[in-house]
Structures are given as structure tokens and as C-alpha cells.
XYZ file of C-alpha atoms in Angstrom:
744
model
C 364.760 188.144 -36.977
C 368.196 187.673 -35.334
C 369.167 185.740 -32.206
C 369.272 188.876 -30.023
C 365.734 189.696 -31.057
C 364.567 186.154 -30.331
C 366.177 186.399 -26.893
C 364.424 189.712 -26.301
C 361.087 188.157 -27.208
C 361.667 185.289 -24.794
C 362.516 187.783 -22.051
C 359.312 189.758 -22.500
C 357.272 186.568 -22.780
C 358.549 185.663 -19.337
C 357.927 189.212 -18.128
C 354.252 189.078 -19.086
C 353.762 185.792 -17.290
C 354.224 183.267 -20.086
C 356.918 180.617 -19.834
C 358.777 179.422 -22.899
C 358.190 175.911 -24.195
C 360.183 174.110 -26.871
C 357.561 174.830 -29.519
C 357.088 172.780 -32.671
C 356.893 172.966 -36.425
C 353.459 174.004 -37.646
C 352.029 174.983 -41.044
C 352.859 178.586 -41.850
C 350.103 180.171 -43.927
C 351.280 183.764 -43.549
C 353.928 183.950 -46.278
C 352.233 185.433 -49.352
C 352.465 184.041 -52.867
C 351.637 186.023 -55.999
C 350.438 184.113 -59.061
C 349.558 185.909 -62.292
C 349.471 189.271 -60.557
C 347.248 188.167 -57.670
C 348.142 187.364 -54.082
C 346.452 183.981 -53.815
C 344.467 182.975 -50.752
C 345.659 179.432 -50.005
C 349.110 179.039 -51.553
C 350.354 176.381 -49.138
C 347.323 174.061 -49.241
C 349.175 171.292 -51.064
C 347.427 170.822 -54.415
C 344.463 168.805 -55.692
C 344.444 165.745 -57.941
C 341.234 163.758 -57.345
C 339.334 165.689 -54.653
C 336.039 164.511 -53.135
C 334.105 167.482 -51.713
C 331.836 167.491 -48.658
C 330.325 170.253 -46.543
C 330.695 170.328 -42.761
C 330.649 172.906 -39.990
C 334.194 172.575 -38.676
C 334.229 175.283 -36.041
C 330.663 175.451 -34.767
C 329.751 178.827 -36.267
C 326.679 177.393 -38.057
C 328.292 177.976 -41.433
C 329.173 175.158 -43.804
C 332.919 174.800 -44.268
C 334.676 172.449 -46.672
C 336.208 169.010 -46.227
C 338.199 167.522 -49.109
C 339.385 163.947 -49.349
C 341.824 163.427 -52.231
C 341.676 159.902 -53.648
C 345.238 160.389 -54.849
C 347.075 159.669 -51.608
C 344.044 159.590 -49.270
C 344.914 163.141 -48.241
C 342.613 165.331 -46.130
C 342.413 169.102 -46.425
C 340.011 171.356 -44.536
C 338.857 174.899 -45.270
C 336.998 177.412 -43.140
C 334.258 179.278 -44.995
C 334.267 182.930 -43.968
C 330.822 183.248 -45.507
C 331.283 186.351 -47.631
C 327.976 186.681 -49.558
C 328.280 186.021 -53.306
C 331.971 185.253 -52.991
C 334.130 182.152 -52.768
C 335.816 182.647 -49.390
C 337.459 179.418 -48.226
C 340.607 179.620 -46.106
C 342.875 176.614 -45.715
C 342.704 175.430 -42.087
C 344.992 172.412 -41.597
C 344.446 172.407 -37.828
C 341.158 170.536 -38.364
C 342.675 167.609 -40.272
C 343.624 165.761 -37.107
C 339.981 165.819 -35.991
C 339.082 163.209 -38.589
C 339.623 159.445 -38.215
C 343.028 158.166 -39.276
C 343.518 155.534 -41.935
C 340.579 156.395 -44.199
C 341.045 155.314 -47.789
C 339.540 155.285 -51.300
C 336.647 157.670 -50.605
C 334.991 159.698 -47.855
C 331.574 161.386 -47.929
C 330.031 163.504 -45.170
C 326.264 163.203 -44.678
C 323.968 163.744 -41.688
C 322.425 160.320 -41.018
C 320.941 160.931 -37.558
C 319.123 164.219 -38.222
C 321.049 166.255 -35.642
C 322.252 168.819 -38.170
C 325.872 167.633 -37.975
C 327.609 165.949 -40.877
C 328.592 162.366 -40.098
C 331.281 160.452 -41.940
C 330.959 157.558 -44.391
C 334.090 155.940 -45.803
C 335.019 152.845 -47.757
C 335.652 149.619 -45.854
C 337.988 146.920 -47.158
C 335.063 144.543 -46.580
C 333.475 146.016 -49.742
C 331.154 148.254 -47.799
C 330.922 151.389 -45.703
C 332.251 152.384 -42.303
C 330.341 155.130 -40.468
C 331.508 157.619 -37.836
C 329.082 159.873 -35.946
C 329.865 163.571 -35.619
C 329.714 164.339 -31.882
C 330.729 168.000 -32.013
C 330.284 170.006 -28.813
C 331.271 173.629 -28.135
C 333.525 172.420 -25.330
C 335.347 169.558 -27.099
C 335.004 170.772 -30.676
C 334.839 168.405 -33.615
C 334.961 164.719 -32.723
C 334.038 161.542 -34.619
C 333.066 158.243 -32.991
C 332.785 154.917 -34.780
C 329.184 153.662 -34.881
C 329.236 151.105 -37.722
C 332.413 149.330 -38.753
C 330.344 147.855 -41.605
C 326.862 148.804 -42.816
C 324.494 145.905 -43.599
C 321.418 145.557 -45.795
C 318.722 142.914 -46.207
C 319.145 141.238 -49.611
C 315.920 139.190 -49.625
C 316.430 136.531 -46.935
C 320.129 137.368 -46.553
C 321.537 140.109 -44.351
C 324.893 141.091 -45.822
C 327.220 144.029 -46.188
C 325.685 146.825 -48.227
C 327.997 146.550 -51.199
C 329.880 149.588 -52.400
C 333.039 149.687 -54.475
C 336.340 151.392 -53.810
C 336.158 152.814 -57.336
C 332.557 154.041 -57.351
C 330.949 156.765 -55.271
C 327.503 155.880 -53.884
C 324.740 158.454 -53.489
C 323.769 158.958 -49.849
C 320.412 160.701 -50.092
C 316.825 160.546 -48.858
C 315.380 158.872 -51.949
C 311.787 158.506 -50.729
C 311.652 161.834 -48.847
C 310.674 160.215 -45.540
C 313.463 161.866 -43.533
C 316.065 159.098 -43.252
C 319.186 158.486 -45.311
C 318.921 155.955 -48.141
C 321.656 154.618 -50.419
C 321.924 154.338 -54.195
C 324.872 152.190 -55.199
C 326.225 150.094 -58.020
C 326.382 146.315 -57.543
C 329.408 144.252 -58.524
C 328.507 144.414 -62.218
C 328.477 148.191 -62.099
C 325.881 148.623 -64.861
C 322.687 149.372 -62.952
C 321.744 150.959 -59.627
C 320.498 149.293 -56.469
C 318.266 151.215 -54.088
C 318.815 150.355 -50.438
C 315.914 151.800 -48.492
C 316.501 152.911 -44.914
C 313.697 151.402 -42.822
C 314.375 153.576 -39.770
C 311.198 155.647 -40.131
C 309.042 152.661 -41.082
C 310.276 150.428 -38.263
C 311.093 152.857 -35.471
C 309.527 156.191 -36.390
C 312.880 157.982 -36.240
C 315.741 158.836 -38.550
C 318.836 158.239 -36.425
C 319.293 154.586 -37.399
C 320.755 152.809 -40.434
C 318.553 149.779 -41.166
C 318.667 148.974 -44.868
C 316.932 146.588 -47.213
C 317.264 146.193 -50.959
C 314.207 147.704 -52.599
C 312.064 145.483 -54.795
C 312.751 147.852 -57.677
C 316.109 146.161 -58.001
C 317.095 148.141 -61.076
C 316.331 151.607 -59.716
C 315.023 154.005 -62.358
C 314.513 151.350 -65.072
C 317.815 152.059 -66.791
C 321.281 150.650 -67.183
C 324.657 152.088 -68.114
C 326.233 151.477 -71.478
C 329.392 149.426 -71.655
C 330.938 151.759 -74.216
C 330.331 155.324 -73.063
C 328.945 157.354 -70.197
C 325.363 157.057 -71.390
C 322.231 155.215 -70.319
C 319.959 152.558 -71.760
C 316.466 153.723 -70.847
C 313.277 151.763 -70.404
C 314.783 148.419 -69.491
C 313.816 146.034 -66.733
C 316.575 145.019 -64.362
C 318.179 141.764 -65.488
C 317.789 140.407 -61.961
C 314.023 140.620 -62.420
C 313.899 139.793 -66.118
C 317.177 138.427 -67.518
C 315.509 137.937 -70.904
C 314.969 141.632 -71.561
C 316.299 142.027 -75.133
C 317.703 145.540 -74.846
C 319.746 144.843 -71.784
C 320.803 141.379 -72.886
C 322.231 142.839 -76.096
C 324.341 145.325 -74.165
C 325.544 142.634 -71.760
C 326.642 140.427 -74.642
C 328.664 143.355 -75.989
C 330.461 143.750 -72.680
C 328.290 146.214 -70.802
C 329.460 145.109 -67.374
C 331.956 147.601 -66.021
C 333.018 149.294 -62.813
C 333.751 152.952 -62.453
C 330.909 155.396 -61.783
C 330.705 158.304 -59.346
C 327.214 159.713 -59.010
C 325.267 162.488 -57.369
C 321.548 162.238 -56.563
C 319.563 165.414 -55.854
C 316.133 166.876 -56.554
C 317.037 168.916 -59.609
C 313.496 170.029 -60.492
C 311.964 170.524 -57.051
C 309.365 167.806 -57.714
C 310.115 165.643 -54.668
C 312.109 162.932 -56.431
C 315.844 162.566 -57.034
C 317.525 162.935 -60.397
C 321.066 161.788 -61.129
C 324.370 163.122 -62.360
C 326.884 160.413 -63.208
C 330.576 160.505 -64.037
C 332.079 157.381 -65.521
C 335.409 155.766 -66.284
C 334.165 155.411 -69.883
C 333.889 159.110 -70.600
C 335.014 162.683 -70.016
C 331.400 163.843 -69.699
C 328.779 164.115 -66.988
C 325.563 162.198 -67.696
C 322.301 163.793 -66.510
C 319.399 161.408 -65.865
C 315.963 162.937 -65.309
C 313.603 161.106 -63.006
C 310.137 161.233 -64.572
C 308.704 158.922 -61.938
C 308.086 159.509 -58.252
C 310.029 159.153 -55.038
C 308.317 155.792 -54.539
C 308.810 154.478 -58.069
C 311.710 156.043 -59.937
C 311.736 156.053 -63.726
C 314.506 157.724 -65.711
C 312.780 159.109 -68.797
C 315.447 161.262 -70.452
C 319.171 161.850 -70.465
C 321.693 164.549 -71.336
C 325.060 163.036 -72.245
C 326.764 166.428 -72.594
C 325.536 168.031 -69.392
C 324.961 170.889 -69.092
C 324.035 171.052 -72.773
C 322.589 174.553 -72.274
C 325.978 175.933 -71.154
C 329.573 174.674 -71.375
C 329.388 170.873 -71.117
C 331.724 169.066 -68.762
C 334.759 167.715 -70.607
C 337.307 166.481 -68.079
C 339.912 163.820 -68.707
C 339.159 161.216 -67.272
C 336.285 159.954 -65.099
C 334.748 163.154 -63.657
C 332.612 163.203 -60.506
C 329.909 165.806 -59.618
C 329.414 167.568 -56.256
C 326.536 169.839 -55.217
C 327.009 172.535 -52.556
C 326.859 176.301 -52.098
C 330.264 177.472 -53.251
C 329.791 181.242 -53.194
C 327.581 181.809 -50.130
C 324.495 182.975 -52.027
C 322.166 180.286 -50.666
C 322.050 178.381 -53.960
C 323.843 175.078 -54.395
C 326.390 175.065 -57.179
C 328.049 172.282 -59.167
C 331.694 171.284 -58.832
C 333.254 168.555 -60.995
C 336.608 166.879 -60.371
C 338.357 163.607 -61.303
C 337.121 160.523 -59.481
C 340.236 158.495 -60.165
C 343.709 158.571 -58.663
C 346.935 157.791 -60.447
C 348.256 158.852 -63.804
C 345.264 158.922 -66.133
C 343.343 162.094 -65.278
C 343.655 165.854 -65.731
C 345.717 167.159 -62.813
C 345.931 170.924 -63.300
C 342.772 172.324 -64.919
C 340.884 169.710 -62.993
C 338.243 171.283 -60.713
C 335.345 172.750 -62.680
C 333.024 175.236 -60.987
C 329.497 175.910 -62.285
C 327.507 178.646 -60.542
C 323.807 178.068 -59.899
C 322.119 181.134 -61.376
C 318.529 180.279 -60.403
C 317.632 178.368 -57.211
C 317.776 174.914 -55.657
C 314.481 173.889 -57.303
C 315.373 174.707 -60.904
C 319.187 174.597 -60.874
C 320.731 176.268 -63.915
C 324.499 175.849 -63.798
C 326.760 178.338 -65.595
C 330.433 177.525 -66.091
C 332.803 179.794 -64.163
C 336.292 178.277 -64.278
C 338.256 175.035 -64.375
C 340.496 175.574 -61.337
C 338.214 176.031 -58.333
C 340.428 176.344 -55.208
C 343.515 175.075 -57.037
C 344.011 178.478 -58.690
C 344.543 179.853 -55.168
C 347.485 177.571 -54.384
C 350.871 176.473 -55.654
C 349.938 173.658 -58.027
C 352.303 171.735 -60.312
C 350.146 168.866 -61.544
C 351.336 165.607 -60.021
C 354.152 165.087 -57.503
C 355.700 168.393 -56.416
C 359.461 168.308 -55.734
C 360.354 171.673 -54.146
C 363.793 172.941 -53.159
C 364.956 176.239 -51.708
C 367.624 177.978 -53.810
C 368.735 181.564 -54.415
C 368.215 181.459 -58.168
C 369.097 185.061 -59.032
C 371.849 185.588 -56.419
C 370.065 188.493 -54.724
C 370.567 187.095 -51.226
C 366.940 185.962 -50.884
C 365.984 182.299 -50.954
C 363.697 181.413 -53.871
C 361.787 178.183 -54.517
C 362.182 175.844 -57.488
C 359.567 173.099 -57.867
C 360.050 170.031 -60.033
C 357.185 167.650 -60.688
C 356.242 164.329 -62.188
C 354.315 166.276 -64.780
C 351.195 167.965 -66.075
C 348.794 165.490 -67.694
C 348.021 166.452 -71.277
C 345.153 165.413 -73.585
C 347.450 162.991 -75.398
C 347.755 160.915 -72.249
C 351.352 161.933 -71.514
C 352.998 164.007 -68.803
C 354.999 167.190 -69.329
C 357.534 167.666 -66.555
C 359.229 170.956 -65.761
C 360.512 173.312 -63.094
C 358.472 176.168 -61.633
C 360.306 179.256 -60.360
C 358.905 181.190 -57.397
C 361.022 184.295 -56.805
C 361.386 185.707 -53.300
C 360.220 189.294 -53.701
C 360.156 190.039 -49.972
C 362.981 190.544 -47.509
C 365.236 188.254 -45.484
C 362.826 188.711 -42.556
C 359.446 188.807 -44.330
C 359.696 186.574 -47.409
C 357.126 186.730 -50.193
C 356.999 184.674 -53.376
C 355.949 185.353 -56.937
C 355.513 182.766 -59.693
C 357.808 183.743 -62.550
C 357.395 180.696 -64.802
C 356.275 177.087 -64.766
C 359.016 176.225 -67.257
C 362.214 177.485 -65.671
C 365.115 176.423 -67.899
C 362.726 175.319 -70.694
C 362.879 171.683 -69.621
C 359.249 170.928 -70.514
C 360.358 170.322 -74.090
C 362.189 167.213 -72.879
C 360.434 163.812 -72.842
C 361.637 163.196 -69.273
C 359.255 162.962 -66.326
C 359.673 163.132 -62.571
C 362.159 166.016 -62.592
C 363.793 166.520 -59.194
C 366.240 169.481 -59.009
C 369.472 169.640 -57.012
C 371.689 172.739 -57.067
C 375.386 173.094 -56.262
C 378.611 174.560 -57.598
C 379.972 171.240 -58.777
C 382.750 172.773 -60.930
C 383.885 175.464 -58.454
C 383.350 178.399 -60.821
C 381.261 180.447 -58.410
C 377.773 179.688 -59.709
C 375.325 176.880 -58.954
C 374.964 174.075 -61.448
C 371.893 171.881 -61.773
C 371.453 168.129 -61.460
C 368.020 166.658 -62.104
C 366.688 163.287 -61.112
C 363.990 161.683 -63.225
C 361.524 158.825 -63.155
C 363.753 156.401 -65.084
C 366.296 156.468 -62.244
C 369.086 158.341 -64.019
C 370.303 161.941 -63.625
C 370.881 164.894 -65.945
C 373.692 167.419 -65.400
C 373.341 171.020 -66.576
C 376.299 173.376 -66.227
C 375.572 176.967 -65.272
C 377.628 179.108 -67.642
C 376.305 182.486 -66.461
C 379.058 183.201 -63.964
C 378.870 184.367 -60.328
C 376.015 186.723 -59.450
C 374.200 186.360 -62.758
C 370.863 184.810 -63.598
C 371.611 181.181 -64.507
C 372.146 179.937 -68.041
C 372.162 176.165 -68.313
C 374.048 174.051 -70.846
C 373.657 170.290 -70.942
C 376.840 168.683 -69.614
C 375.722 165.051 -69.382
C 372.336 163.733 -70.478
C 373.009 160.865 -68.090
C 375.445 161.457 -65.265
C 378.343 158.992 -65.275
C 380.201 157.511 -62.348
C 383.978 157.317 -62.012
C 384.129 154.150 -64.126
C 382.224 155.723 -67.011
C 378.958 153.886 -66.321
C 375.589 155.612 -66.120
C 374.405 156.304 -62.585
C 371.019 154.583 -62.485
C 369.211 153.901 -59.211
C 366.252 152.154 -60.798
C 363.296 154.530 -60.701
C 362.522 158.017 -59.389
C 365.968 159.346 -58.567
C 365.888 162.197 -56.025
C 369.392 163.705 -55.760
C 371.054 166.078 -53.348
C 374.480 167.657 -53.945
C 376.078 167.883 -50.508
C 379.606 167.736 -49.105
C 378.689 164.918 -46.779
C 382.279 163.954 -45.890
C 383.360 167.590 -45.430
C 386.348 167.419 -47.783
C 385.423 170.577 -49.728
C 383.846 168.709 -52.666
C 380.172 168.147 -53.367
C 379.127 164.516 -53.177
C 375.957 162.943 -54.555
C 373.258 161.292 -52.438
C 370.251 159.862 -54.269
C 366.923 158.513 -53.052
C 364.835 156.135 -55.106
C 361.545 154.278 -55.459
C 362.611 151.253 -53.406
C 363.159 153.430 -50.316
C 366.929 153.244 -49.795
C 369.680 155.870 -50.288
C 372.609 155.757 -52.700
C 375.891 157.523 -51.981
C 378.427 158.465 -54.663
C 381.536 160.079 -53.194
C 383.240 162.836 -55.170
C 386.762 161.457 -55.514
C 387.787 163.991 -58.121
C 388.615 167.603 -57.454
C 386.465 170.571 -56.502
C 386.356 171.649 -60.157
C 386.441 168.277 -61.947
C 384.204 165.877 -60.036
C 384.278 162.094 -60.221
C 381.456 160.192 -58.592
C 382.645 156.931 -57.086
C 380.057 154.450 -55.887
C 380.134 154.146 -52.109
C 376.885 152.433 -51.090
C 373.314 151.764 -52.195
C 372.296 151.132 -48.596
C 373.714 154.396 -47.305
C 373.202 154.802 -43.578
C 371.316 151.510 -43.436
C 368.227 153.501 -44.435
C 365.109 152.070 -46.027
C 361.835 153.928 -45.528
C 359.600 151.321 -47.174
C 356.740 150.196 -44.940
C 356.141 146.664 -46.177
C 352.757 146.481 -44.464
C 351.613 149.466 -46.544
C 353.430 149.189 -49.885
C 356.415 147.524 -51.515
C 358.014 150.883 -52.291
C 359.239 153.744 -50.123
C 360.096 156.618 -52.502
C 362.971 157.917 -50.386
C 364.090 161.525 -50.867
C 367.015 162.835 -48.803
C 367.616 166.274 -47.359
C 370.851 166.636 -45.376
C 371.092 169.772 -43.273
C 374.153 171.091 -41.456
C 372.996 172.249 -38.036
C 375.872 174.082 -36.352
C 378.441 171.647 -37.734
C 376.388 168.499 -37.176
C 374.610 166.678 -40.002
C 370.899 166.042 -39.710
C 368.995 164.002 -42.279
C 365.318 164.257 -43.204
C 363.832 161.780 -45.675
C 360.581 162.201 -47.582
C 358.572 159.020 -48.074
C 355.648 157.388 -49.841
C 353.705 157.331 -46.574
C 353.695 161.137 -46.364
C 355.653 161.145 -43.113
C 359.192 162.487 -42.702
C 361.976 160.323 -41.257
C 364.651 162.058 -39.171
C 368.183 160.644 -38.609
C 371.399 161.615 -36.810
C 374.740 159.911 -35.988
C 375.950 160.741 -39.484
C 379.284 162.525 -38.970
C 382.229 160.078 -38.860
C 379.773 157.242 -39.548
C 379.302 157.287 -43.314
C 379.961 153.566 -43.577
C 377.696 152.709 -40.648
C 374.033 152.850 -39.743
C 372.465 156.207 -39.040
C 370.274 156.615 -35.969
C 366.545 156.914 -36.623
C 365.251 159.653 -34.326
C 361.684 159.832 -35.573
C 359.618 158.251 -38.349
C 356.932 160.941 -37.971
C 359.205 163.966 -37.639
C 357.523 167.210 -36.568
C 354.129 165.486 -36.989
C 354.344 166.374 -40.680
C 351.947 164.188 -42.667
C 351.428 165.105 -46.303
C 350.440 161.944 -48.182
C 351.324 160.642 -50.488
C 354.992 160.745 -51.548
C 356.135 163.649 -49.433
C 359.332 165.425 -50.466
C 361.181 167.789 -48.134
C 363.696 170.609 -48.288
C 364.671 173.342 -45.858
C 366.312 176.739 -45.515
C 366.300 179.748 -43.232
C 364.131 182.189 -45.150
C 363.124 184.610 -42.374
C 366.345 185.131 -40.393
C 365.228 183.447 -37.169
C 367.282 180.680 -35.484
C 365.311 177.796 -37.038
C 365.048 176.687 -40.650
C 361.744 176.444 -42.475
C 360.662 173.302 -44.327
C 358.790 172.999 -47.608
C 357.043 169.701 -48.217
C 355.825 168.583 -51.626
C 352.827 166.308 -52.096
C 351.797 163.889 -54.819
C 348.760 166.142 -55.359
C 351.176 168.651 -56.889
C 351.250 171.275 -54.166
C 353.496 172.509 -51.373
C 353.020 172.975 -47.662
C 355.297 175.250 -45.636
C 356.271 174.425 -42.061
C 357.819 176.928 -39.670
C 359.083 176.592 -36.115
C 356.700 178.370 -33.765
C 358.022 178.823 -30.239
C 354.634 180.082 -29.068
C 353.002 176.682 -29.615
C 352.362 175.128 -26.241
C 352.370 178.434 -24.355
C 351.717 178.863 -21.516
C 353.090 175.772 -19.795
C 351.914 176.734 -16.316
C 348.312 175.613 -16.739
C 346.228 173.630 -19.194
C 343.144 175.712 -18.389
C 343.767 178.561 -20.819
C 341.555 180.532 -23.183
C 341.248 178.902 -26.597
C 341.062 181.377 -29.462
C 342.071 182.055 -33.045
C 343.317 185.188 -34.768
C 342.554 185.777 -38.453
C 343.163 186.639 -41.182
C 346.852 185.824 -40.964
C 348.567 187.780 -42.449
C 346.263 190.672 -41.558
C 345.864 194.016 -43.280
C 343.600 196.636 -41.723
C 341.468 194.439 -39.469
C 342.247 191.574 -37.119
C 339.553 189.247 -35.784
C 339.808 187.298 -32.540
C 337.353 184.416 -32.141
C 336.989 182.397 -28.933
C 335.893 178.749 -28.802
C 334.067 179.238 -25.501
C 331.207 181.603 -24.688
C 331.278 185.233 -23.602
C 333.596 186.106 -20.743
C 335.683 188.966 -19.444
C 339.036 188.921 -21.221
C 342.022 191.198 -21.633
C 343.680 191.374 -25.049
C 347.188 192.755 -25.444
C 349.171 192.934 -28.690
C 352.965 193.231 -28.727
C 355.271 193.921 -31.652
C 358.388 191.838 -32.331
C 360.435 194.068 -30.008
C 358.146 193.280 -27.088
C 356.512 196.725 -27.054
C 352.830 196.886 -26.139
C 350.951 198.402 -29.110
C 347.337 197.667 -28.179
C 345.405 196.712 -25.053
C 341.656 196.228 -24.641
C 339.158 194.542 -22.326
C 336.485 192.621 -24.232
C 333.399 190.501 -23.520
C 332.314 189.310 -26.979
C 332.940 185.878 -28.464
C 334.233 187.570 -31.627
C 336.043 190.905 -31.584
C 337.483 192.980 -34.426
C 340.493 195.276 -34.017
C 341.547 198.111 -36.304
C 345.256 197.593 -37.016
C 345.554 199.835 -40.076
C 348.189 201.907 -38.264
C 350.398 198.900 -37.456
C 353.678 198.646 -39.347
C 354.342 195.501 -41.369
C 355.937 192.784 -39.283
C 355.451 190.014 -36.733
C 353.149 190.535 -33.730
C 352.020 188.531 -30.711
C 348.441 188.564 -29.449
C 348.094 187.720 -25.745
C 344.724 186.935 -24.181
C 344.258 186.771 -20.391
C 341.156 185.114 -18.973
C 340.810 184.340 -15.239
C 344.489 185.290 -14.841
C 345.486 182.590 -17.374
C 347.369 183.796 -20.462
C 347.690 182.377 -23.977
C 349.484 183.739 -27.047
C 349.102 183.606 -30.852
C 351.584 184.900 -33.401
C 350.375 186.793 -36.479
C 351.791 188.872 -39.301
C 350.708 192.330 -40.498
C 351.202 193.032 -44.182
C 349.487 196.003 -45.832
């Protein structure tokens, strides 16, 4: 899309009564990605490392959607469930993320505590307890959460104290005694048995919308404890709080049974009106099944399955798996999903979300293994810490994507780092990407981790060479010997890049380089981010064909993106962009925000001007990395942002955001799917009303017009040519516009 076309669009926008606003960068979910021969559904969702799954109705259509809180980076992702019967049909919907409270950490679970049919929010409090937000969704305001308990309390005998939960463990929020209110099963500080905190709302007040807890007299719920050596149970013991002389438990304690690290699920597996348990543990790769042979008033775990489900493919997930129970495929039966319950570098990060289909019903629950990449197989996923850059790899004039990473976790406990190559198979107006390999250049054979690619013709021979940062703070230099216009062939030039004095360039840890002619002298210089949050600048004082990197500054631009109140590191990653002859700088950070600087030209020895520490409202925790290029021919560049969860999000400038500016009282609606094929749906947030729908192509020509009354309307667009379209809705003489793409 060229500038004349953009101008034409702005003219017709004005002609149809819509004034132009400045717009903003928003997630672009329309650019297709093909992986293993399939156009995947949610390519730009950003990856999954340690996801915690909860159901919630996000959009008020009485269908359970999906909320995911990733313990690795405290990252929220939201998915709309289109409800296709017997099919997994979740669509990434990042617009709902901002509806949830900011600053949540460690874990989040959604449960309805006040019996209004809406999922409320429980999250970990730094006071070693739970904070609770009530879901106050209305059709007018949409999804909204209000704080109701900054800390949940329970009666421990004569003492009223915080109901203890751990940041490491996941409690079970469930109606244990089947009286209609929400109880809590949790691990105490020792972590080797379960406390039952009974909600006394029904007993005391005859209602279920209150959280009034007391520790049940059965202080070791279920008469079992957890082993200190594996994810297994010791059955038939009396809680040590009640009988510290119990020989079986005492023996385990003396061997070191006390431990912390269990994520459990409580549900009525057998339909007998009591809750059974599934438990994942830091001490094993398995899921432990504990059958409740007692009652809902007096639990008694009578048998266990340490390789659950033993009747099918047992869970084997490195390390510390956690179980989740919800209807994945819209068949009315709740399925089992298992994912890591630990963040950091000790868990499976690629084949890490196991899906077991429930083949019977919710009273007998037989789970059959389906796959080990639920949702993540529908997105760009590179293990841990995606480092994407735009680059025309094959010199065909289309901008491809290369993604470095920290690595894929392997069973030996190590990481294998490499580069993934996504080829642009579309056009310079409608890009499309296809995964060609996850080991571009065959770098996975190296022991290095944290590979961060930077491309540039450093030797002036007409092809782009490759520098790679790594986690030890040094850089590798690979010369491209293929020649101009050819697919690259890399030969190692320097295993560790040297400066002009012959010393190894080493910035400490996690070097993130960019090759850029920052001083505009015709030679590529080297700017490097690092773990401590500052930027390093090495000026190329050699020639355009024989570079020499002379140290200039390790406090380049006066930049340090470390937020001391949050962490002692910043993980800076620079992206300089030449905007019509003026340098702009965007810096990825540990916080997940993007910093934006100017005042760079003619000021390389000075302090750059910080324009925004939350640029474009991009927030992709943790350890965001950023790169940009113009991939669709319009006047603005697109940004790709990598996340520590191993995925990528794509941000595009959308001038239609904020339209119209004349009035805030405009129809609120969504168009989907986007991109669309033969059918386009328009769904309104408000009730039925008389509305006019008009669809324009990218040239401003009216291609469809219809008056509608329904809250949801479907349009046949099978005859539309591939391209960009604008959907205008007029209600009470007030217009609003949405952009969408048609791709058959």
C-alpha cells in the first residue's frame, strides 16, 4: 500500500463522515503463518512456558473462553472460544488482557465465589495469601474486576490469620463439602500434607457470596501425606499436628519429607459427591492421582496412581507438571490439560502442554492422550526467550523473519539454542510466513545459548553477514560467502568478535547486537545491549570492507532500562530505526515494555532523550525484544516483539483506531474472523438496533451495503478479492470503522 493509496483512503474516510485520528500500534493477527503445511490459528500469541489455565466468559456470549496466566513472566493471554462442537476453536484475543488487574504475580486462578455465574479472580499476595477480585461484568461496561479482598483470612483455632498459600504451590479452590460455597485446599508451610479451609458462608449466613474460612478439624485432609522423595503419597496416616507420634509419618519426616512445590486439582472424578485429587510436584515428572474413598464430610484417600493415567499414556513432563480440568473441545465433557507449574530454566518449554480428551463424561472421566502441544502448536514457538529480527534472507525482495532464542530445554537438563527461519511467501503488500527450519545455519550443534542474530554487510561484498550475541556476553561473527542475491552460506570468521585492540568484545551477559551505521559514515557500527540494562557502542574505525570495532562507550546515550524497584537487571536490547533521515531508538527490556528515545543524531557522546518508557502501549513480559521493518508497503513500519515465553507478537500501525473522533457515543462491534475467507461475522456489544453496514475496499469503493437489526450478522464475502477492506457501521447517525483482511 503506497502513500497515494493511503491518502486516497483518508480522503474517502472524510467523505463518508469519519475524521482521521493519529491511530496507534495494535496487535496484528491477520498475517498468516504456515507451520508444517498448516496455516496455524494463533501464530502471534507469544508462546507458552508455564501456563495456568482458567475458564471465563470474556465477551458475554455465555460461552466459556480461556484465560492463561504464564508463571514465566507473569504474562496474560486471552482467547475467545468460538464454540465449534467437538473442535478446539480458541482465537487469540489480546484486547481483553487490559481488562484484568495489573501487577498480578506468581499465579492466578479464576473461580466463581459468589454464585453469580461469573468467574472471579484469585491471585497470590506477597503476604503469603490470596487477593480476590470480583467479576462485575455488565453488557454495557463489559468485563471489569473490582478488588474485594486484599488478603483472605481463615480461623486457625483461636487465631484469625491469613489463609496461607505459597507462591510456588497452586491451591484447589473447590466446593469440598458440596454445600454451594467455595472452600480451599492448600498446603501449609511444610508442604507435605493438605489443609482444608471450610467456607462457613452457608452455615453462618445461608448464602454463598461470602468468604469466611476456618481450618477444618481434619487438619490433615484425606489422611495422607506427600513423600519427600517422589510425587507419591503416604496413605493411612494421621496428620502430625494431631498425632506427631504417628510412626509412618515420623519416619518420612526424619528422612526429609518436608518440601514445597505442589500444584493440585480437586474435582469429583467418580461422580460420588466427594472430591478426588490430581497433584503435580517439584519432585517428579508425573501426575499423582489420589482417590477419595471417604465422603465430602470426611475425606479419606484410599488409593493412588503414580503414573496417571495408567490406563492410557501417563503424564511425563519435565519438570513439575500441573493439571487443569475444563472443556477443551466444546463437547460438554471436561478434559485434562497438563503444563509446567514452574518458571525459569528447569522445565520443558516446547512440547510442554499436554492435552487429554475426556472420552466418557464428567462423572466417570476417562482421559485419552491427544498431543503434547495444546495451543502452542498453533503459534510461533521457540522454547524460551524469542529474539526475532526482520531480514530478507533469500534476497527475493520480501522481508523474512529470523528468530533466535535462549534455547529448547532437553531431557538432559540443557538448552539447545538456534535460529528459526520464517520465509515471507506472500507479497510486499500482503505478507505471509512459512516456517522453513528451526535450525537455520545449523547452529543448534553449538554449545552456545541465548543466540541473538544481527545481519549486515560488514565486509562490503554485497551480501549480509551474521553476528550473533549469546548468553555469555560475547559475539560470534559468521561471514556470508554466498555472494549477492544468493541464499546465504555462513563461514565462521571469529568465534569471539575482537575489538580494535585485539581483545574479545564481552559485555558481561546476554549480548544483543545490532549492526547499524549510527554515525552515518558509510560503515556499519556495533551497538550491543546486555543484562545490566545499558548499551555498548563500538565504532567501526576501519574501512567498509575491513571493519575495526573501537570501544566508544558502555553507557551509550546515557541509557539504562533497569527498574531497580522491580529487578537488578534490565536486559536491554536496541533497535535503531532511520525514520526519514532521523534516528529513532526502541529498546526491549526485562519489564516487557519498550523504551523509545530520540535526540540521537549529532549527539552520540551525549544523553538521548527518553520519549516513552511504555512505547505504543506494548507490554509483552518478560524480557521483550523488538525489531521493525516495513513489510506491507504502507507508510509505517511494523514491529515484532519477542517474549521470554518463546513466542512473537506482531504490532502494526492502524490509523482506524480511535475513529471517529467526532463523538464518543459510537457503535461498538467486532469483525471476525480476521483474515476472513468466505464469511465475515459482525458482532455488536449492545443489543438489537437499526444499523447500516457498509464495506469498502482499499481504493475506497463501496462493495457491500446492508441494513441490519441483529446483534450478530454474517456476510457472504466469497466473491471479494484478496486484500484490505474497511467495515463501516452507522448507528443513530454515528459511524465507526474496523479494518479486516480477505484471504481465500
